[in-house]
């Protein structure tokens, strides 16, 4: 699905990501774990075009996407969330999801000016957005301001925005950290549901229980390097890793 | 009556300027102090074309819009790399360079002497020469550009603009081509400002650099801010308010020699007072306080 | 020819450098573009005009009084307008807009009171140049360069060695850290306004003695100061000074090839080039971009 080859990025002499090579399998849930500063988020930023690598390549469905703009990568079917929950807090929950809608004619200047086919599209978009909100369980909050939601609900909303983009691959940065166990269960169930729908999920997480529960593959990073990859039952039992990271 | 119509004509022209700048500054969050440059381009293109080639009002307008639109592409460019107050400084630079061109490219613009003798517009065989007709003409264009902008900001296009204003990174992650949108709003906003310049040129029949200074740009941004960034109606209120208030001073017997200074003192102080006590303006939907603070 | 252009460049640069020094000092501590700095500059020149040309107070008294007056105006602007806004959490953009408003008010007040025509405070001073390396330079201009360098040294000394100077640098480096260390940032900012405004006034008075004064003089000086700060590198005090000198030189050497009315345009092209290609300037810290 997505593959990185020999990817490196340094910040002021510190190698945040150091020759990482990784292959993510399609229709699977992959989690990336590792201590703070291991380079997990930097890896995401490199994969989504928000940072340019010093060297190495990112391949999506076999095509190189290194050097593309973030919006181009997003349009190819990669949706991502951010650790610090990026949303438009001053507008409603529904509008956030509408904003994320893919290939909108109404976003083009010409169509916007002449209301060319916008009304019909808007209606479809709204239906789709409501369906997504129902899927993540935010229907009753649709009309509220995004900023008024609880922390956990905001995380659900960022997920909803990702889904509205109709991506094939979701890169989620700490989607369940610091949220209520109830919502956590819900999000993990959503992951499994998404995979059933044919999507691929990669998430960065510190919550080992969550990682163990849903991951098909676990990737462990430390100091910019991938130090282990494998099934959760093997990786999370490895004494070296347990000692280095889990304690 | 003519005096009243004159004021109303000016308000119409400034409504075009303030609403079009609101698209750039209020909706997209790209605070620009270069709007008088676009305004000036519209006026100068009109003046030069009609004097040298005797072109018609509408052709002058279209060509003015085209040149201003091109300038818009250039002015938008720094916004891709620099943000907030640095971007304001960059627009300042464009404003000064354009003013410098109007003022110093004497062989083309006659410099500070200005260009007199712009003919009155003719549309469909009709010559617009009375104040009443000019009022109708400018009102038509003000209304037209208002409706156009209101369509734009209430469409999915406008939704993306607000997203860029609030969180550029998020907009990119959602697959929005932020570069393109920033460029488009400067092209559209700049082209509309050129319409205002065209109307002004044909109405006053004279253009000179003094009408397109940085102070003029500050006046236009003040209209947007005082009216309320992110509210088109606010920009209409802002334009009317800042044009009318100084005119009221005339009624209390202020000599016209000092009116220009008093007018600027007035809008300068209003700008300070609004920034201190009501940064969102009369009708603003968001406070500039958020801007800059959050996008850092 | 080239020697004369160099000398002219250094003279202009010395003035820009002083304005930039004050402007940069204020920017570093308060983190916004204080456009009203241009108004303070103009007020400084006009105070000197009132005291020495209108009231005939001797120069050794009238000029320090004018500098003091401008310095007071700067601190007053901070105290009455910016500080309450800072406390309310105003963003740099809101402060910038307010400072534009203040600038517009003062410039028009001055032209209302004194008229738009140029005024002279040179009075009896003779403008008789001397030859240096084939370039002509007046005594006033030599003094201007000397005073500018002297004030740069003094300002650097104050920042490095005095208690308030250190507080100012602490605030400039990291406002939160300075707060933790018990530095009163409002006091440091006020001090920056005081010194910065005084520097602007000195620059304005020097120019007033070299050429003439008009209500518009502050605007151009301010813009050149801003450009100098950006060219030199935001956050760096030596950078601001150096930037001013370089800008003056670039402008005047440009005249070699271009007619002199394009001097301002040259400066703004330099500004745009730096903003786009090297926004951190020569000596500045890296600019904050939108962070992921």
Short mmCIF file of C-alpha atoms in Angstrom, two decimals, chain C residues 9-10 12-14 16-18 20-21 148 152 224-225 227-233 236-250 274 281-284:
data_model
loop_
_atom_site.label_atom_id
_atom_site.label_comp_id
_atom_site.label_asym_id
_atom_site.label_seq_id
_atom_site.Cartn_x
_atom_site.Cartn_y
_atom_site.Cartn_z
CA UNK C 9 25.00 55.89 1.11
CA UNK C 10 26.77 55.87 4.45
CA UNK C 12 21.57 57.74 4.61
CA UNK C 13 22.51 54.35 6.05
CA UNK C 14 23.53 55.87 9.38
CA UNK C 16 18.26 54.20 8.66
CA UNK C 17 20.45 52.27 11.06
CA UNK C 18 19.38 54.44 14.00
CA UNK C 20 16.13 50.38 12.62
CA UNK C 21 17.96 50.06 15.92
CA UNK C 148 25.00 57.25 14.84
CA UNK C 152 24.94 52.10 18.42
CA UNK C 224 13.50 52.17 5.58
CA UNK C 225 13.93 51.18 9.23
CA UNK C 227 13.38 47.10 5.67
CA UNK C 228 16.73 47.46 7.43
CA UNK C 229 15.52 45.30 10.31
CA UNK C 230 14.35 42.61 7.91
CA UNK C 231 17.52 42.76 5.81
CA UNK C 232 19.71 42.68 8.90
CA UNK C 233 17.70 39.91 10.49
CA UNK C 236 19.46 40.89 16.01
CA UNK C 237 20.48 44.35 17.22
CA UNK C 238 23.79 44.48 15.32
CA UNK C 239 21.86 43.09 12.37
CA UNK C 240 19.42 46.00 12.45
CA UNK C 241 22.25 48.51 12.45
CA UNK C 242 24.13 46.71 9.71
CA UNK C 243 20.94 46.34 7.71
CA UNK C 244 20.42 50.10 7.84
CA UNK C 245 23.91 50.80 6.55
CA UNK C 246 23.61 48.24 3.78
CA UNK C 247 20.23 49.56 2.72
CA UNK C 248 21.55 53.13 2.53
CA UNK C 249 24.49 51.97 0.46
CA UNK C 250 22.37 49.83 -1.85
CA UNK C 274 14.58 39.29 1.40
CA UNK C 281 17.91 38.28 7.13
CA UNK C 282 21.66 38.27 7.48
CA UNK C 283 22.01 37.84 11.22
CA UNK C 284 18.53 36.97 12.42
#
